[in-house]
């Protein structure tokens, strides 16, 4: 018997587990300190009333023999996939229900999608980046090429004709930098993917935070994207589902490689390894896309945006370089006084009792940078910024 030795090539623990462990130790040693968590992007506002009502109704249905449901539809309930088609049509993107697969979140989908691709593929991943893209490919032993995100390119790397790759990861608005590709920039990526017969895995988990109308919120707003891209969406940050769990993958009918529709492979994979998201959660997710649901979640997003503004105003006042915050819940800042990411992490925790995420955890190019999340409570964010002003 042998284990998957690729696991030996991973960092010892997942970034957010390492941080949680460090914070737990600090809290244990300093029980009198109030620690403010602006690290992992976990929402703090409760589910909106329209969602809660829908879930209550679904619970009642499940407790009644005449409305009880067992296994759900393979790709997720039609009512939710239709609601998503309606949502995308407002972005001028026409989808067919068959192209949408409901899941328990974008993180699982982004890891699981690799099942349908050969391990021989070369993967192109931006650095800095959400660590799941890297770790899941290391687990499979794929070759990874990194593309540099840095201050010079505003953390938005563009295709390089001299590099050939088969699978390309893009996240816009970006986690961790908050940078957002323009339509023109995404068009360059789509053209590159089509030329190279590559597939783009587009993570749109933060699309709801885009407020500049001219910026794209789906890769399918770009010409040719349906022939080369899979999009992953999530209700975690959009509607406070980090604990409730619901996301979706879109695999367009037009997307084929080697003459095989990728949609068929993903359907085969999901029907074999996944039994769907609970009816109750899917009813809650459907409510997100009703008029009331959309109004309520946009008020929650507005709340987080106020937090982001307060953080960026504070950084501006302190003369600290940053990006993000305007179209994203993440603020990506340069560590003051030339501190390394982990030095600044320890400094902030010890001197201001603030938890953030060290940029180095997102890749080599993240060294010297730091991520703050706007998902805390308004009171905590204000308190944290007061502490930051005092300590920096
Ligand atoms: C983050 O903080 O980067 C995210 O919350 C992680 C995730 O969505 O899994």
Short mmCIF file of C-alpha atoms in Angstrom, two decimals, residues 73-295:
data_model
loop_
_atom_site.label_atom_id
_atom_site.label_comp_id
_atom_site.label_asym_id
_atom_site.label_seq_id
_atom_site.Cartn_x
_atom_site.Cartn_y
_atom_site.Cartn_z
CA UNK A 73 -32.47 16.36 -8.93
CA UNK A 74 -29.00 15.37 -10.15
CA UNK A 75 -27.70 18.84 -11.00
CA UNK A 76 -29.66 20.58 -8.28
CA UNK A 77 -33.36 21.48 -8.21
CA UNK A 78 -34.68 23.02 -11.40
CA UNK A 79 -36.22 25.91 -9.43
CA UNK A 80 -32.76 27.02 -8.29
CA UNK A 81 -31.10 26.53 -11.65
CA UNK A 82 -33.89 28.56 -13.26
CA UNK A 83 -33.44 31.29 -10.66
CA UNK A 84 -29.73 31.38 -11.56
CA UNK A 85 -30.56 31.59 -15.27
CA UNK A 86 -32.72 34.62 -14.40
CA UNK A 87 -29.89 36.17 -12.39
CA UNK A 88 -27.42 35.71 -15.24
CA UNK A 89 -29.84 37.07 -17.81
CA UNK A 90 -29.66 40.38 -15.92
CA UNK A 91 -25.92 40.31 -16.67
CA UNK A 92 -26.82 39.75 -20.35
CA UNK A 93 -25.60 36.16 -20.09
CA UNK A 94 -27.93 33.52 -21.49
CA UNK A 95 -27.57 30.15 -19.79
CA UNK A 96 -29.43 26.88 -20.13
CA UNK A 97 -30.51 25.15 -16.90
CA UNK A 98 -28.53 22.07 -17.98
CA UNK A 99 -25.32 24.06 -17.82
CA UNK A 100 -25.69 24.79 -14.08
CA UNK A 101 -24.62 22.36 -11.35
CA UNK A 102 -25.58 23.19 -7.75
CA UNK A 103 -23.02 22.29 -5.11
CA UNK A 104 -22.06 22.88 -1.50
CA UNK A 105 -19.72 25.70 -2.48
CA UNK A 106 -17.10 26.98 -4.89
CA UNK A 107 -14.17 25.62 -2.89
CA UNK A 108 -15.31 21.99 -3.33
CA UNK A 109 -16.14 22.53 -7.00
CA UNK A 110 -12.79 24.14 -7.72
CA UNK A 111 -11.00 21.18 -6.17
CA UNK A 112 -13.30 18.51 -7.59
CA UNK A 113 -13.32 19.79 -11.18
CA UNK A 114 -9.76 18.50 -11.52
CA UNK A 115 -11.19 14.96 -11.66
CA UNK A 116 -12.22 15.60 -15.27
CA UNK A 117 -8.75 16.75 -16.39
CA UNK A 118 -5.66 14.68 -17.05
CA UNK A 119 -2.84 14.96 -14.55
CA UNK A 120 -0.54 15.60 -17.53
CA UNK A 121 -2.03 19.07 -18.02
CA UNK A 122 0.08 22.10 -17.19
CA UNK A 123 -1.63 24.59 -14.95
CA UNK A 124 -1.20 28.37 -14.99
CA UNK A 125 -1.95 30.04 -11.67
CA UNK A 126 -1.61 33.68 -10.64
CA UNK A 127 0.59 34.44 -7.66
CA UNK A 128 -0.66 35.66 -5.19
CA UNK A 129 -3.74 33.46 -5.23
CA UNK A 130 -6.40 31.64 -3.20
CA UNK A 131 -4.34 28.65 -1.95
CA UNK A 132 -6.93 26.04 -2.96
CA UNK A 133 -5.99 26.34 -6.66
CA UNK A 134 -2.37 25.51 -5.90
CA UNK A 135 -2.88 22.86 -3.22
CA UNK A 136 -5.43 20.83 -5.19
CA UNK A 137 -3.05 20.66 -8.16
CA UNK A 138 -0.12 19.72 -5.96
CA UNK A 139 -2.27 16.88 -4.57
CA UNK A 140 -2.69 15.61 -8.14
CA UNK A 141 0.97 16.13 -9.03
CA UNK A 142 0.31 18.52 -11.93
CA UNK A 143 3.01 20.88 -13.22
CA UNK A 144 2.25 24.44 -12.14
CA UNK A 145 3.48 27.60 -13.81
CA UNK A 146 2.96 30.81 -11.85
CA UNK A 147 2.13 34.16 -13.38
CA UNK A 148 3.29 37.15 -11.43
CA UNK A 149 0.84 39.57 -9.91
CA UNK A 150 2.61 42.62 -8.54
CA UNK A 151 2.31 46.36 -8.01
CA UNK A 152 3.49 47.00 -11.59
CA UNK A 153 0.57 45.12 -13.16
CA UNK A 154 -1.87 46.05 -10.36
CA UNK A 155 -1.95 42.37 -9.39
CA UNK A 156 -3.69 41.55 -12.68
CA UNK A 157 -1.31 39.36 -14.71
CA UNK A 158 -2.07 39.07 -18.42
CA UNK A 159 -1.32 36.21 -20.83
CA UNK A 160 2.20 35.69 -22.07
CA UNK A 161 2.34 34.21 -25.57
CA UNK A 162 5.60 32.42 -24.73
CA UNK A 163 3.93 30.36 -22.04
CA UNK A 164 1.80 27.41 -22.93
CA UNK A 165 -0.72 26.09 -20.42
CA UNK A 166 -3.75 23.82 -20.43
CA UNK A 167 -5.68 24.94 -17.36
CA UNK A 168 -5.80 28.59 -16.29
CA UNK A 169 -7.14 29.88 -12.99
CA UNK A 170 -8.60 33.38 -12.83
CA UNK A 171 -10.35 34.95 -9.87
CA UNK A 172 -11.99 38.34 -10.36
CA UNK A 173 -12.60 40.21 -8.08
CA UNK A 174 -9.43 38.61 -6.89
CA UNK A 175 -8.87 36.84 -3.64
CA UNK A 176 -6.61 38.02 -2.01
CA UNK A 177 -5.81 41.32 -3.78
CA UNK A 178 -9.30 42.65 -4.56
CA UNK A 179 -8.12 43.51 -8.09
CA UNK A 180 -10.73 43.20 -10.86
CA UNK A 181 -10.06 42.46 -14.54
CA UNK A 182 -11.65 44.76 -17.12
CA UNK A 183 -13.59 43.28 -20.05
CA UNK A 184 -10.66 44.04 -22.35
CA UNK A 185 -8.22 42.21 -20.08
CA UNK A 186 -10.50 39.19 -19.75
CA UNK A 187 -10.89 39.16 -23.52
CA UNK A 188 -7.09 38.72 -23.76
CA UNK A 189 -7.36 35.69 -21.50
CA UNK A 190 -10.25 34.19 -23.46
CA UNK A 191 -8.40 34.70 -26.75
CA UNK A 192 -5.28 33.11 -25.26
CA UNK A 193 -7.27 30.12 -23.97
CA UNK A 194 -8.94 29.61 -27.34
CA UNK A 195 -5.60 29.80 -29.16
CA UNK A 196 -3.98 27.31 -26.76
CA UNK A 197 -6.98 24.99 -26.49
CA UNK A 198 -6.80 25.70 -22.74
CA UNK A 199 -9.65 25.81 -20.24
CA UNK A 200 -10.15 28.78 -17.90
CA UNK A 201 -11.45 28.03 -14.41
CA UNK A 202 -13.06 31.32 -13.47
CA UNK A 203 -13.82 31.93 -9.80
CA UNK A 204 -16.52 34.58 -9.49
CA UNK A 205 -17.21 34.13 -5.77
CA UNK A 206 -16.88 37.88 -5.12
CA UNK A 207 -18.77 39.21 -8.18
CA UNK A 208 -21.52 40.79 -6.10
CA UNK A 209 -18.99 43.29 -4.69
CA UNK A 210 -18.27 44.82 -8.09
CA UNK A 211 -19.79 48.29 -8.12
CA UNK A 212 -18.15 49.86 -11.20
CA UNK A 213 -20.74 49.15 -13.87
CA UNK A 214 -18.25 48.71 -16.70
CA UNK A 215 -16.38 45.87 -14.95
CA UNK A 216 -17.38 42.29 -15.81
CA UNK A 217 -19.03 40.08 -13.19
CA UNK A 218 -19.05 36.87 -15.25
CA UNK A 219 -16.55 35.46 -17.73
CA UNK A 220 -19.47 34.78 -20.06
CA UNK A 221 -19.80 38.51 -20.64
CA UNK A 222 -16.68 38.05 -22.76
CA UNK A 223 -16.88 36.90 -26.40
CA UNK A 224 -15.87 33.28 -26.90
CA UNK A 225 -15.81 32.43 -23.17
CA UNK A 226 -18.42 29.70 -23.46
CA UNK A 227 -15.98 27.72 -25.63
CA UNK A 228 -13.18 27.87 -23.08
CA UNK A 229 -14.36 28.64 -19.54
CA UNK A 230 -16.03 27.05 -16.54
CA UNK A 231 -17.37 29.53 -13.96
CA UNK A 232 -17.67 28.88 -10.23
CA UNK A 233 -20.13 30.92 -8.18
CA UNK A 234 -20.87 30.95 -4.50
CA UNK A 235 -23.53 32.21 -2.14
CA UNK A 236 -21.04 32.29 0.74
CA UNK A 237 -20.07 35.93 0.46
CA UNK A 238 -23.04 36.97 -1.70
CA UNK A 239 -25.70 35.90 0.76
CA UNK A 240 -23.98 34.85 3.97
CA UNK A 241 -23.88 31.12 3.17
CA UNK A 242 -20.40 30.34 4.56
CA UNK A 243 -22.02 28.06 7.13
CA UNK A 244 -25.15 27.17 5.15
CA UNK A 245 -23.17 26.02 2.06
CA UNK A 246 -24.35 26.49 -1.49
CA UNK A 247 -22.55 27.30 -4.71
CA UNK A 248 -22.67 26.36 -8.36
CA UNK A 249 -20.53 25.54 -11.37
CA UNK A 250 -21.44 26.53 -14.91
CA UNK A 251 -20.19 24.23 -17.64
CA UNK A 252 -21.45 25.54 -21.00
CA UNK A 253 -22.71 23.13 -23.65
CA UNK A 254 -20.27 24.66 -26.15
CA UNK A 255 -17.24 23.74 -24.04
CA UNK A 256 -15.59 20.67 -25.57
CA UNK A 257 -12.08 19.29 -25.58
CA UNK A 258 -10.98 16.41 -27.79
CA UNK A 259 -14.54 16.43 -29.14
CA UNK A 260 -15.95 15.62 -25.67
CA UNK A 261 -18.37 18.05 -23.95
CA UNK A 262 -16.87 18.80 -20.53
CA UNK A 263 -20.42 19.18 -19.22
CA UNK A 264 -20.96 15.43 -19.74
CA UNK A 265 -17.79 14.57 -17.83
CA UNK A 266 -18.75 16.84 -14.95
CA UNK A 267 -22.26 15.37 -14.86
CA UNK A 268 -20.77 11.88 -14.75
CA UNK A 269 -18.38 12.91 -11.98
CA UNK A 270 -21.01 14.63 -9.88
CA UNK A 271 -23.65 11.92 -10.22
CA UNK A 272 -21.07 9.37 -9.11
CA UNK A 273 -19.44 11.20 -6.24
CA UNK A 274 -21.99 13.77 -5.02
CA UNK A 275 -25.59 13.48 -3.86
CA UNK A 276 -26.49 17.13 -3.91
CA UNK A 277 -27.28 19.99 -1.57
CA UNK A 278 -30.21 19.67 0.79
CA UNK A 279 -33.67 20.74 -0.40
CA UNK A 280 -33.90 23.19 2.51
CA UNK A 281 -30.67 24.96 1.55
CA UNK A 282 -31.63 25.06 -2.12
CA UNK A 283 -34.95 26.71 -1.24
CA UNK A 284 -33.00 29.26 0.81
CA UNK A 285 -30.67 29.80 -2.15
CA UNK A 286 -33.62 30.27 -4.49
CA UNK A 287 -34.89 33.04 -2.21
CA UNK A 288 -31.61 34.93 -2.70
CA UNK A 289 -32.69 35.60 -6.29
CA UNK A 290 -36.19 36.88 -5.49
CA UNK A 291 -36.80 40.63 -5.46
CA UNK A 292 -36.95 40.71 -1.66
CA UNK A 293 -33.88 38.51 -1.39
CA UNK A 294 -31.86 40.70 -3.75
CA UNK A 295 -32.83 43.86 -1.85
#
